Coordinates of C-alpha atoms and ligand atoms in Angstrom, one line a residue:
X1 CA 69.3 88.9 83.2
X2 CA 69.8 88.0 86.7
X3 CA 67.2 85.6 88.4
X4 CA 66.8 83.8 91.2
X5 CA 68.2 80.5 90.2
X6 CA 71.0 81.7 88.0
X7 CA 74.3 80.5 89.6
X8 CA 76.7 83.2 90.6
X9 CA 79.5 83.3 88.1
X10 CA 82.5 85.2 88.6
X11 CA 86.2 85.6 86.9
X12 CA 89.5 87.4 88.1
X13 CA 91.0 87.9 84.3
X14 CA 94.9 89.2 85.1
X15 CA 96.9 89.8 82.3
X16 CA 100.2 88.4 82.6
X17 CA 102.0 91.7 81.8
X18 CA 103.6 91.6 85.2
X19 CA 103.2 89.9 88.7
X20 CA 100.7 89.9 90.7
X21 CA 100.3 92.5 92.4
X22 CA 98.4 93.8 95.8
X23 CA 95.5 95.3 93.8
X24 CA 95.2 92.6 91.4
X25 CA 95.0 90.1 94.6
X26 CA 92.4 92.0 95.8
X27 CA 89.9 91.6 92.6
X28 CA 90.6 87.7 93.2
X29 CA 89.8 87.9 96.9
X30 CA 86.1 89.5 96.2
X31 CA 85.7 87.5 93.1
X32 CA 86.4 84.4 94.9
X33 CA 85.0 85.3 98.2
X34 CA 81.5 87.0 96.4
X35 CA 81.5 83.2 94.3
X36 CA 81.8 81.3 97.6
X37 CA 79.3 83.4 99.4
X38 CA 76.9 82.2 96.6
X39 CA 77.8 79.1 96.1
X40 CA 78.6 80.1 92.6
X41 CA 81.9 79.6 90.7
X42 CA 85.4 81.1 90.7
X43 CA 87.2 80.9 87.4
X44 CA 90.3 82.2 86.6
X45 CA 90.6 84.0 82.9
X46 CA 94.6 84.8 81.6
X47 CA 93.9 88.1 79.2
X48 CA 97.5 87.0 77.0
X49 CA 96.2 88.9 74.3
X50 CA 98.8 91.7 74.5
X51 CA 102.1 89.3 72.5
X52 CA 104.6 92.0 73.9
X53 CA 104.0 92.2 77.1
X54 CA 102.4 88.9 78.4
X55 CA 105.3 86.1 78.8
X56 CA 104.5 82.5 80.5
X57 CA 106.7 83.3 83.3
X58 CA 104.3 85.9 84.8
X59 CA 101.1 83.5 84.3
X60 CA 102.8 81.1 86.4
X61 CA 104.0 83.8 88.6
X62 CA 100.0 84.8 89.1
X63 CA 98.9 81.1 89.6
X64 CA 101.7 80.6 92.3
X65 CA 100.6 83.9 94.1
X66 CA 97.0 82.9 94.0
X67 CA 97.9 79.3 95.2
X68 CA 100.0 81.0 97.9
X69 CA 96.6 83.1 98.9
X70 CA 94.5 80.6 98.8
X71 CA 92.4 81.1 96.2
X72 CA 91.3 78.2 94.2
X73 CA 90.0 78.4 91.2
X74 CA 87.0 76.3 89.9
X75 CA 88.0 76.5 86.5
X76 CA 90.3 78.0 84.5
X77 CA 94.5 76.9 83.7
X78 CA 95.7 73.8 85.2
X79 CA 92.2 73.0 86.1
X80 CA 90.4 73.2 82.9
X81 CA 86.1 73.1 82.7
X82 CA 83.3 73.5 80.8
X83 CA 84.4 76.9 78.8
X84 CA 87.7 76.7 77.9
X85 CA 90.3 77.3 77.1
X86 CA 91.0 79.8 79.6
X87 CA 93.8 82.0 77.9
X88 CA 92.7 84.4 75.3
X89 CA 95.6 83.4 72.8
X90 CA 93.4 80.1 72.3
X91 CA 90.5 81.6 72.1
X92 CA 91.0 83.2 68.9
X93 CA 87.9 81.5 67.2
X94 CA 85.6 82.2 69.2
X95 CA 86.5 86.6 68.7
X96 CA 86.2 85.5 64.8
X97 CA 82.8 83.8 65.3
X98 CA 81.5 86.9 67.4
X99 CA 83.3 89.7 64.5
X100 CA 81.5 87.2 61.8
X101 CA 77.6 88.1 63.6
X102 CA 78.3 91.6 64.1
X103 CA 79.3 92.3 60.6
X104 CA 75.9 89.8 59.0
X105 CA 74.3 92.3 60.8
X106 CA 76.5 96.0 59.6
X107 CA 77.0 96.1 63.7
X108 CA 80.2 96.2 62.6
X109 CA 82.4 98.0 59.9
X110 CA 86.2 97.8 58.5
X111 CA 87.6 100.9 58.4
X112 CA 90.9 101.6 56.1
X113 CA 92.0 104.9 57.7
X114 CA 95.8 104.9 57.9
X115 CA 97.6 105.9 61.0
X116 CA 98.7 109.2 58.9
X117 CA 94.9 109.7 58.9
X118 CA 94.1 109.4 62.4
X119 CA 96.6 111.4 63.9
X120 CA 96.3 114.2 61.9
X121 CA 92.8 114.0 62.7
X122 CA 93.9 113.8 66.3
X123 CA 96.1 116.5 65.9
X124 CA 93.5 118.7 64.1
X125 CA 91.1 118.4 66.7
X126 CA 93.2 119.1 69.2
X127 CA 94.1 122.7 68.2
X128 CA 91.0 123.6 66.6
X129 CA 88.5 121.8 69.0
X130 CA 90.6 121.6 72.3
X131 CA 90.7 118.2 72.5
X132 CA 89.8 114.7 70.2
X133 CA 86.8 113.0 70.6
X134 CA 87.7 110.1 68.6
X135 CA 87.4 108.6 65.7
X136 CA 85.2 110.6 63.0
X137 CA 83.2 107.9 61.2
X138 CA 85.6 108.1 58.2
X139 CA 84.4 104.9 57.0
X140 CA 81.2 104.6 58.9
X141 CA 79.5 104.7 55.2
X142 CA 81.0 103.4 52.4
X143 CA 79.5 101.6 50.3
X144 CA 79.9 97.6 51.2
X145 CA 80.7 96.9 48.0
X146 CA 83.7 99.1 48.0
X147 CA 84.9 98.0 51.3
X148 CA 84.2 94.4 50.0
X149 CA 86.2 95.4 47.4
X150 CA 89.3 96.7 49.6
X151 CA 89.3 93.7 51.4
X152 CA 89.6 91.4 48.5
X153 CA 92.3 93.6 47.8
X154 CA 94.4 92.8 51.0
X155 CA 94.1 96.5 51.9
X156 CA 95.3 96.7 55.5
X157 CA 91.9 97.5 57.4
X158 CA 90.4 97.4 61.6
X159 CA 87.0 96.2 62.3
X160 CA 84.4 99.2 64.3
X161 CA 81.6 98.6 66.5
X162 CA 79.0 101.4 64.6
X163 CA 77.5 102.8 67.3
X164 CA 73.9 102.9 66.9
X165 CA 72.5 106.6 66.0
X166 CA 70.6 108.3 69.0
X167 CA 71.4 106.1 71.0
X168 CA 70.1 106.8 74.6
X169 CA 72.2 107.3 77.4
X170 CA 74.3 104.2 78.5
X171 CA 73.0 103.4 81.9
X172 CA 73.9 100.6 83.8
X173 CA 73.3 100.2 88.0
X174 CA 76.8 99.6 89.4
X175 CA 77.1 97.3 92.2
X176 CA 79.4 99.5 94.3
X177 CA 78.7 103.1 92.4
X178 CA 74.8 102.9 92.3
X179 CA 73.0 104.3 88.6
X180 CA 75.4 105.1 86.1
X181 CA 75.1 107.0 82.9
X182 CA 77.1 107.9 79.8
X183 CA 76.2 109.7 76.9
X184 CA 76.4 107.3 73.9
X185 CA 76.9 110.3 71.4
X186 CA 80.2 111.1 72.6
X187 CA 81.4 107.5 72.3
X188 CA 83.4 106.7 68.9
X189 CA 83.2 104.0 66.9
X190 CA 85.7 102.2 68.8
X191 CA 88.1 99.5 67.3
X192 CA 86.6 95.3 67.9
X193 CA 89.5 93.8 65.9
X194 CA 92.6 95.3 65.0
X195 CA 94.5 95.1 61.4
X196 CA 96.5 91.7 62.4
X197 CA 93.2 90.2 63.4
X198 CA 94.1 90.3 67.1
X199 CA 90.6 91.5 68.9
X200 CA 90.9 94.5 71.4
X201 CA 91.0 93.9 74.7
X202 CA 86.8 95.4 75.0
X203 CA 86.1 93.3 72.3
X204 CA 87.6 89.9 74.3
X205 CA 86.6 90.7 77.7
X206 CA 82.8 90.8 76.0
X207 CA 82.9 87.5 74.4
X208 CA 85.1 85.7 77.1
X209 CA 82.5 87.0 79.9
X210 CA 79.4 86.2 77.6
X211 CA 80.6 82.8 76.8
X212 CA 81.9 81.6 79.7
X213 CA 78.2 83.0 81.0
X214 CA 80.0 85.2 83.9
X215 CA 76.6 86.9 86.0
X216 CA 79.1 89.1 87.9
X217 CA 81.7 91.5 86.5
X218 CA 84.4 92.4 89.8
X219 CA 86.9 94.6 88.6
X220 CA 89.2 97.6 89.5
X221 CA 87.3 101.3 88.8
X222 CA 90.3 101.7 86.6
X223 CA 87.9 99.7 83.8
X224 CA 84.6 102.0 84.7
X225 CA 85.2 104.1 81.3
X226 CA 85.3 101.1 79.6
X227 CA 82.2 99.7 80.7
X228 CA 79.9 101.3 78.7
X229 CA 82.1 100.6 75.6
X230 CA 81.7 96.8 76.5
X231 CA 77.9 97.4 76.9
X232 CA 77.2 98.6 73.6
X233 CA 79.4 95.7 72.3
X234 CA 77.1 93.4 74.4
X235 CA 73.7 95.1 72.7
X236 CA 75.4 94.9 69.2
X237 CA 75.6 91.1 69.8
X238 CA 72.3 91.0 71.6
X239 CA 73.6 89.5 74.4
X240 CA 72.8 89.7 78.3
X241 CA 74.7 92.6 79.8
X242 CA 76.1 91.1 83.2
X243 CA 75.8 92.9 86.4
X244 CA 79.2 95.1 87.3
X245 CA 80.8 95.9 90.7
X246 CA 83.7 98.8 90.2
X247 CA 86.3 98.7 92.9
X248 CA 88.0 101.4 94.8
X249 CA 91.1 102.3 94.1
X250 CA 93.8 101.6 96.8
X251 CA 96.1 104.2 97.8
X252 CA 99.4 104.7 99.4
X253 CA 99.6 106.4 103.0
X254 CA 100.5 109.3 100.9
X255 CA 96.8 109.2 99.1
X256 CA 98.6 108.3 95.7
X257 CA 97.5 105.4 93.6
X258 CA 99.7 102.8 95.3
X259 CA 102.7 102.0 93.0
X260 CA 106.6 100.9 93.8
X261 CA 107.2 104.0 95.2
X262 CA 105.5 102.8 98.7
X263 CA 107.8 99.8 98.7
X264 CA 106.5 96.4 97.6
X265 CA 103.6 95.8 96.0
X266 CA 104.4 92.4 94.8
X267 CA 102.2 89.8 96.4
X268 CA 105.2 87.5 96.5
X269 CA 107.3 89.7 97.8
X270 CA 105.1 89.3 101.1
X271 CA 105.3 85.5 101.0
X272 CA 109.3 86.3 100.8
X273 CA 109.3 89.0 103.5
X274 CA 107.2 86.3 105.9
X275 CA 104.1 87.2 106.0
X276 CA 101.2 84.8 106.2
X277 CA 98.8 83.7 103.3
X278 CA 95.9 84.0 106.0
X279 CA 96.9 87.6 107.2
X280 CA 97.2 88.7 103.3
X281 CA 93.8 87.8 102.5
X282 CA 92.1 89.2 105.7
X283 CA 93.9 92.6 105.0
X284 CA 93.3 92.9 101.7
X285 CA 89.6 92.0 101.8
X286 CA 89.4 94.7 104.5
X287 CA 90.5 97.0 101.8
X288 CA 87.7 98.3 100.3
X289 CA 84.9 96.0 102.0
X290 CA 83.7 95.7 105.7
X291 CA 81.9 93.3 107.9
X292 CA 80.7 95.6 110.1
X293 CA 82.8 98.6 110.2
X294 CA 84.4 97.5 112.7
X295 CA 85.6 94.0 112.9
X296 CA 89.3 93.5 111.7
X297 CA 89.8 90.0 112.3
X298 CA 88.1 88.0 109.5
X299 CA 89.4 84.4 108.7
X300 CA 88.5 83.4 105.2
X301 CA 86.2 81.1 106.1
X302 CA 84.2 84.0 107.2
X303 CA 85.1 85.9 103.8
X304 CA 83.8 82.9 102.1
X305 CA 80.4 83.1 104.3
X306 CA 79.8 87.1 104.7
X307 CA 81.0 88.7 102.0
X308 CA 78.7 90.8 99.9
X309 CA 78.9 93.5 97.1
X310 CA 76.4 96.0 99.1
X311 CA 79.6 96.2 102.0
X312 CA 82.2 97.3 99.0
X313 CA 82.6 101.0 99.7
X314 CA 83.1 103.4 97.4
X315 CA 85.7 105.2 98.9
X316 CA 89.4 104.5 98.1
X317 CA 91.4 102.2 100.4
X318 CA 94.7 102.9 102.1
X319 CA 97.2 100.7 102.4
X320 CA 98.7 101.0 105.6
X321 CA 102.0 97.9 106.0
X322 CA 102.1 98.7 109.8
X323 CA 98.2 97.2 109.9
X324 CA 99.2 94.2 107.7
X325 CA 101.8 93.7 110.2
X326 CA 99.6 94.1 113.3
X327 CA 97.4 91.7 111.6
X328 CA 99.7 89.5 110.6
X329 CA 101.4 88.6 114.5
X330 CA 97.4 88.1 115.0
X331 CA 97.6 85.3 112.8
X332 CA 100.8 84.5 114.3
X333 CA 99.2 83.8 117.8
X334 CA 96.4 81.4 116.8
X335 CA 99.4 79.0 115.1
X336 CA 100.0 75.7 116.9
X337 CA 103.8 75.5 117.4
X338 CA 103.8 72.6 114.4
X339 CA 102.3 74.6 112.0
X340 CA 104.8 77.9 113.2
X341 CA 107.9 75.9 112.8
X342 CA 106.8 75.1 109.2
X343 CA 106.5 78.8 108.5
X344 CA 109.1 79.3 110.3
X345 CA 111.7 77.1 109.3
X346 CA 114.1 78.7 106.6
X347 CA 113.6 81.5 108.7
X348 CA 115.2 79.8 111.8
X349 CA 117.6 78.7 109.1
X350 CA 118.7 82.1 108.1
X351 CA 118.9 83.0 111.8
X352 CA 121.1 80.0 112.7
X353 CA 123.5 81.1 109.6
X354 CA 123.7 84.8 110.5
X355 CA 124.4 83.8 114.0
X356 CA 127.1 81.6 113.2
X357 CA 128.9 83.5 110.4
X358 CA 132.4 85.6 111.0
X359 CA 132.1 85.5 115.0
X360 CA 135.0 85.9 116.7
X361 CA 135.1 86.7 120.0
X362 CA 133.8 89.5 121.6
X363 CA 133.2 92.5 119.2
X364 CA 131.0 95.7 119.3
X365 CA 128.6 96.6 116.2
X366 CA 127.1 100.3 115.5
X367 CA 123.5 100.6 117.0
X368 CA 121.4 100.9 113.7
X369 CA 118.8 103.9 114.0
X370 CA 114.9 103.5 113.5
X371 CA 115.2 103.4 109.7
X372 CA 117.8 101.3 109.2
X373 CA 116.0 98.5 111.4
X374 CA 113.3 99.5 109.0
X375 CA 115.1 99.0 105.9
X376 CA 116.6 95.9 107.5
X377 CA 113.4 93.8 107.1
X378 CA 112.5 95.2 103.8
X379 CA 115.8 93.9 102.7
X380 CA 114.9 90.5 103.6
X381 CA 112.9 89.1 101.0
X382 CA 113.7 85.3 101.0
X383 CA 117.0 85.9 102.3
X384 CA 118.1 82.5 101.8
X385 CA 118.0 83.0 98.2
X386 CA 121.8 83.9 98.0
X387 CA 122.5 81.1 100.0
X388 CA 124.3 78.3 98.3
X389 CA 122.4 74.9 97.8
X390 CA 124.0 72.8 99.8
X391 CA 124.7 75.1 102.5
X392 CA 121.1 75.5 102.4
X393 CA 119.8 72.0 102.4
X394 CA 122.3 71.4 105.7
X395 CA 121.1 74.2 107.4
X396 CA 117.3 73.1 107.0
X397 CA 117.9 69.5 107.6
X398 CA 119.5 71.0 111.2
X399 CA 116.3 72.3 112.2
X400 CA 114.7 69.1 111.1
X401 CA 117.0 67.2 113.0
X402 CA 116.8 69.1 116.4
X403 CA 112.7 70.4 116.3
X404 CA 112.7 69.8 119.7
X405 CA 115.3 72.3 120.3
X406 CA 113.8 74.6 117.9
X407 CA 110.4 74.4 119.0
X408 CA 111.2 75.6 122.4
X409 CA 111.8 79.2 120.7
X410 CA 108.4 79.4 120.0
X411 CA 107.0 80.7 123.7
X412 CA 110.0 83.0 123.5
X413 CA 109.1 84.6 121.1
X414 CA 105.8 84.3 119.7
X415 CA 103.6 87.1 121.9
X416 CA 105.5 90.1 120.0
X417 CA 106.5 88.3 116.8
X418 CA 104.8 90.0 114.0
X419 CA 106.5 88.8 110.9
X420 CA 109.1 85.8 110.3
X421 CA 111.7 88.1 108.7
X422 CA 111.8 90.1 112.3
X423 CA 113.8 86.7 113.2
X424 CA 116.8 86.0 111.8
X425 CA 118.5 89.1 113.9
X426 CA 116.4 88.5 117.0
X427 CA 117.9 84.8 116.9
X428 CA 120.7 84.6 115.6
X429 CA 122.1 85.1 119.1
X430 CA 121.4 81.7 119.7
X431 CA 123.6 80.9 117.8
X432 CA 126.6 82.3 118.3
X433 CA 128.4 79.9 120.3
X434 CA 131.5 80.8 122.7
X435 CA 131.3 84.5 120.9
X436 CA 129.3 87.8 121.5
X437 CA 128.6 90.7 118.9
X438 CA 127.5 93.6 121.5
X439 CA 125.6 96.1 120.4
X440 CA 127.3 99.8 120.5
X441 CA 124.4 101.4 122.4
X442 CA 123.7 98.8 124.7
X443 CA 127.8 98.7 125.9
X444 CA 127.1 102.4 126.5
X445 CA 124.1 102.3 128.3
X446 CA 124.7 98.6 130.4
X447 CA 128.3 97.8 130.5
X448 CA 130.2 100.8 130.4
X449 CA 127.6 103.2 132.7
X450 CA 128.9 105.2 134.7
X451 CA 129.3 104.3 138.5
X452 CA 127.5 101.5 137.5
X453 CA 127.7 97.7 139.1
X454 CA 127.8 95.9 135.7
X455 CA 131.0 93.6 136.3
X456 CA 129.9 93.2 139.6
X457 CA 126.4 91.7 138.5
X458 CA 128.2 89.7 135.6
X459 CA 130.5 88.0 138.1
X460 CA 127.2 87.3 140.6
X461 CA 125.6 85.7 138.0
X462 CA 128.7 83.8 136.5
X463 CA 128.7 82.3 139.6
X464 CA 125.5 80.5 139.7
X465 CA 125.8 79.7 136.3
X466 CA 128.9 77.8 137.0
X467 CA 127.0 76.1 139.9
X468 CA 126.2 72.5 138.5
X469 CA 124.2 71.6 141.5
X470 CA 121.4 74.0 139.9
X471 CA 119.3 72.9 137.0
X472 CA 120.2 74.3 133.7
X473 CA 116.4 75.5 133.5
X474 CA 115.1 79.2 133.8
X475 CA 113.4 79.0 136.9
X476 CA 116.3 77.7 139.5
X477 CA 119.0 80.0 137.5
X478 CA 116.9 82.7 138.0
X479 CA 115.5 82.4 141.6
X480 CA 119.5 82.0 142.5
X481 CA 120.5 85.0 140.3
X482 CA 118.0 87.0 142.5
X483 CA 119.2 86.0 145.6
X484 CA 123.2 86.6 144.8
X485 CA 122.1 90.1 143.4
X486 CA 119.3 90.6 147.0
X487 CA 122.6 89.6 148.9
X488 CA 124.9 92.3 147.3
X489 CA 122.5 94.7 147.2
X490 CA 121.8 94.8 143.3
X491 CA 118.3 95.0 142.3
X492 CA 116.8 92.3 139.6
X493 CA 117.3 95.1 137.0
X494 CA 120.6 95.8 137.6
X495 CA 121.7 92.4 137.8
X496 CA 120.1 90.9 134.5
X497 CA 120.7 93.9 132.4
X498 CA 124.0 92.9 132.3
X499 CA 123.5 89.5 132.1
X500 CA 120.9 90.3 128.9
X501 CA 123.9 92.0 127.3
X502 CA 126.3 89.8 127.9
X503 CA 124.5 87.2 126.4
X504 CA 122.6 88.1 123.5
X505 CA 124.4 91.2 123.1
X506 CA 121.1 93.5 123.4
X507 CA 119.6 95.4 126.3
X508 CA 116.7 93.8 124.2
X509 CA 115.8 90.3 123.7
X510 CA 114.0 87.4 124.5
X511 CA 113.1 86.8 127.8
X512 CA 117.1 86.1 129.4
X513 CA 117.2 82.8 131.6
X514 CA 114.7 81.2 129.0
X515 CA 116.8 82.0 126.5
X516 CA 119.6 80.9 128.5
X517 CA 118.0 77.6 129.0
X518 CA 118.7 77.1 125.0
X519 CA 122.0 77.7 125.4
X520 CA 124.8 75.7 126.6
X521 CA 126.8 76.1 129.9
X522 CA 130.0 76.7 128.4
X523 CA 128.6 78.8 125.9
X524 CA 127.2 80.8 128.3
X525 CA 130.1 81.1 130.7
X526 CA 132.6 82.3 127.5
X527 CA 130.5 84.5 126.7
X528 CA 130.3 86.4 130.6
X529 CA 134.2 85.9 130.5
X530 CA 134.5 87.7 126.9
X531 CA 132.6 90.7 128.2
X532 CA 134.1 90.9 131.6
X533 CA 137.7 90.6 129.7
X534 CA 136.8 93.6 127.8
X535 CA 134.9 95.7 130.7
X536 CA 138.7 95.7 132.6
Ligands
LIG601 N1 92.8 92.0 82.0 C1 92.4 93.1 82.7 C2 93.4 93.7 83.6 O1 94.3 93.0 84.0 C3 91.1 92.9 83.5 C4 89.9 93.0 82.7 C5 88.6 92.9 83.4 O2 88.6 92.5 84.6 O3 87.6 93.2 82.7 O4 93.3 94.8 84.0
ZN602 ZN1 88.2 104.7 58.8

């Protein structure tokens, strides 16, 4: 077993039944982290044993969302190594070469039993015995040369593990869970290779882990019943058992198993909704493992350095998005402005084609409430995939074309920005060019309030903004702003409400005069005049 000079060998083994999803990209992250923290290796094993379910499509769906995390794989597809291959479907030899030892030595049986058989058995059981226990050892005994016999025959037939009599207790000392123990007389003879010749997925995992000479075993708890199966598998073929760390489950904020119902649980779906690879990782390894307790801000290459199996807890993780997001504008912060407008870009994009779309004008829009800003940015999931091609290309190519422009959003912006998707409708403002789309609440609550000044304060500041003898820059526009309002008697708040409105259509926004500053004169100035045509 495990010695001191035994490199650390680790696999994340998805099966391609589906995308990735956040708990599956968990299992990677400790795999991969636990590997780098002991130098050992990562590989990557695709389970495609299941013909119905597994299609190519979602293996290169799991690769992408891996590459997209980060998480390199030392060996496994695309990459190849030492024990391949590294799908199960090619494999197949090595399951017959493993069925081939275990029946030389009667560890293993065929078994003829129809389906009929079975479930009447099952059926049986359950009535008279409240409940089944499994199979019965049917065919446990027959005499080989009748089961040769059968075979020769082409009688449709499984292959069992027999499960050695008296067997003690299968213990085993889980990494996360500390000593476990199952009885081995309750366990049936379960099935190693089914009537097609496929193996079962117990069966695989045993040989794929003991050949490709994994040390550790990281998976979800969801496989802890299965463990002991797998160990009895390993004894049959007198084989090192490996040493196992069961994972928490991670739960919903409702303290269900977290499924679709919470909302996305796609790993891509994040990538689409703008949230960074780096804040994904950090969150996720936080989801069932600590530092300290207490420290939330863990960059991989601290993952990659600290983690350990003793910090897994055994508890089950919640997953809370509003975290994530917290983390994520964490992540935000530490980004030079180069490598933010690269994130950024279709995202400016979008905001730049929303802006400019079916303006005309002045024109109010319904506040939307709490929820529906909520449901807003779950909506947008790569927005600019409905975008036509061209369209698209021209719209990137803009932002290529004017970075400098583009980059001097970034201070605006990036002390509250959590996500990119919260961008497109903070921007798109910017973009609107002679025309306003006012926001219904912030009409009533600035423009239209009662015995309010808010013309007055428009016309104040239209007036400096007209000025040409003041730079077009924040500072100057400002400082004169102030005085005109001082002069009239209209404090700062009063004065660039109005102005915040009139402009980007919010009583919210980026901060006004910088904004401003992105803007062009005339812009500007039809815009004041739109609102003020409308306020008489
Ligand atoms: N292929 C299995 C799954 O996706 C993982 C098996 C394992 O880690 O042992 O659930
Ligand atoms: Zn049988």
């Amino acid at each position: 077993m495990a010695n001191e000079e035994m490199k650390v060998r680790v696999r994340f083994a998805p099966s391609p039944t589906g995308m990735l999803h956040l708990g599956g990209a968990r299992t990677a992250i400790y795999n991969w982290a636990f590997a780098r923290s002991q130098g050992g290796d990562f590989i990557l094993r695709i389970e495609d044993t299941d013909p119905e379910r597994s299609t190519h499509e979602n293996t290169q769906i799991i690769l992408r969302a891996l590459r997209w995390l980060g998480l390199e794989w030392d060996e496994g597809p695309e990459v190849g190594g030492a024990v391949g291959p590294y799908f199960q479907t090619e494999r197949m030899a090595t399951y017959e070469a493993a069925l081939e030892e275990l029946k030389a030595t009667g560890a293993a049986y065929p078994c003829f039993c129809s389906k009929e058989r079975l479930d009447a058995c099952r059926a049986q059981a359950e009535k008279s015995q409240g409940g089944y226990a499994g199979y019965d050892g049917h065919c446990r005994d027959m005499d080989p040369e009748e089961a040769a016999a059968r075979i020769a025959a082409g009688e449709p037939h499984v292959w069992r593990l027999r499960v050695p009599e008296g067997h003690g207790p299968i213990a085993f000392d889980d990494a996360v869970y500390g000593a476990m123990s199952f009885p081995a007389d309750v366990m049936d003879d379960l099935i190693l290779v089914r009537s097609d010749g496929s193996p079962t997925y117990n069966f695989a995992v045993v040989c794929d882990d003991a050949n490709m000479g994994i040390t550790h075993v990281i998976r979800g708890d969801d496989h802890l019943s299965n463990t002991p199966r797998q160990i009895l598998i390993y004894e049959a073929l007198g084989l090192p058992v490996p040493i196992f760390a069961h994972l928490p489950m991670i739960l919903g904020p409702d303290g269900k198993k977290l499924s679709k119902r919470h909302g996305a649980t796609n790993v891509e779906d994040y990538r689409d909704r703008g949230f960074l690879a780096d804040a994904m990782v950090n969150y996720l390894a936080l989801l069932g493992w600590s530092l300290d307790g207490e420290t939330t801000q863990i960059p991989r290459e601290m993952l990659a350095s600290e983690f350990s199996l003793e910090r897994i807890s055994k508890k089950d993780a919640v997953f809370d998005e509003e975290k994530l997001t917290w983390l994520d504008g964490v992540y935000m912060r530490e980004m030079s402005v180069g490598e933010w407008i690269g994130e950024a870009t279709p995202w400016l994009a979008y905001a730049h084609r929303l802006g400019a779309q079916a303006l005309a004008g002045v024109s109010v829009v319904p506040s939307p409430d709490k929820d529906q800003q909520k449901e807003r940015l779950a909506s947008l999931i790569a927005p600019w995939q409905d975008v036509p091609e061209e369209e698209w290309q021209e719209l990137v190519a803009e932002v290529a074309d004017r970075r400098a422009w583009y980059e001097r959003i970034y201070p605006l912006i990036i002390e509250r920005q959590t996500t990119f998707n919260e961008l497109p409708d903070k921007l798109a403002f910017l973009f609107w060019g002679a025309n306003v789309a006012l926001d219904e609440k912030s009409v009533a609550k600035v423009l239209k309030k009662e015995g309010g000044r808010a013309d007055e304060a428009l016309e104040l500041c239209r007036e400096v903004l007209t000025d040409g003898s003041i730079p077009w820059e924040a500072e100057p526009l400002q400082e004169a702003c102030r005085a005109k309002g001082e002069a009239a008697g209209l404090k700062p708040k009063l004065l660039f409400q109005p102005l915040r409105v009139a402009v980007s259509g919010n009583q919210v926004s980026p901060p006004l005069l910088e904004s401003i500053e992105l803007l062009s004169r005339s812009d500007v100035l039809a815009r004041i005049d739109g609102v003020l045509s409308i306020m008489r």
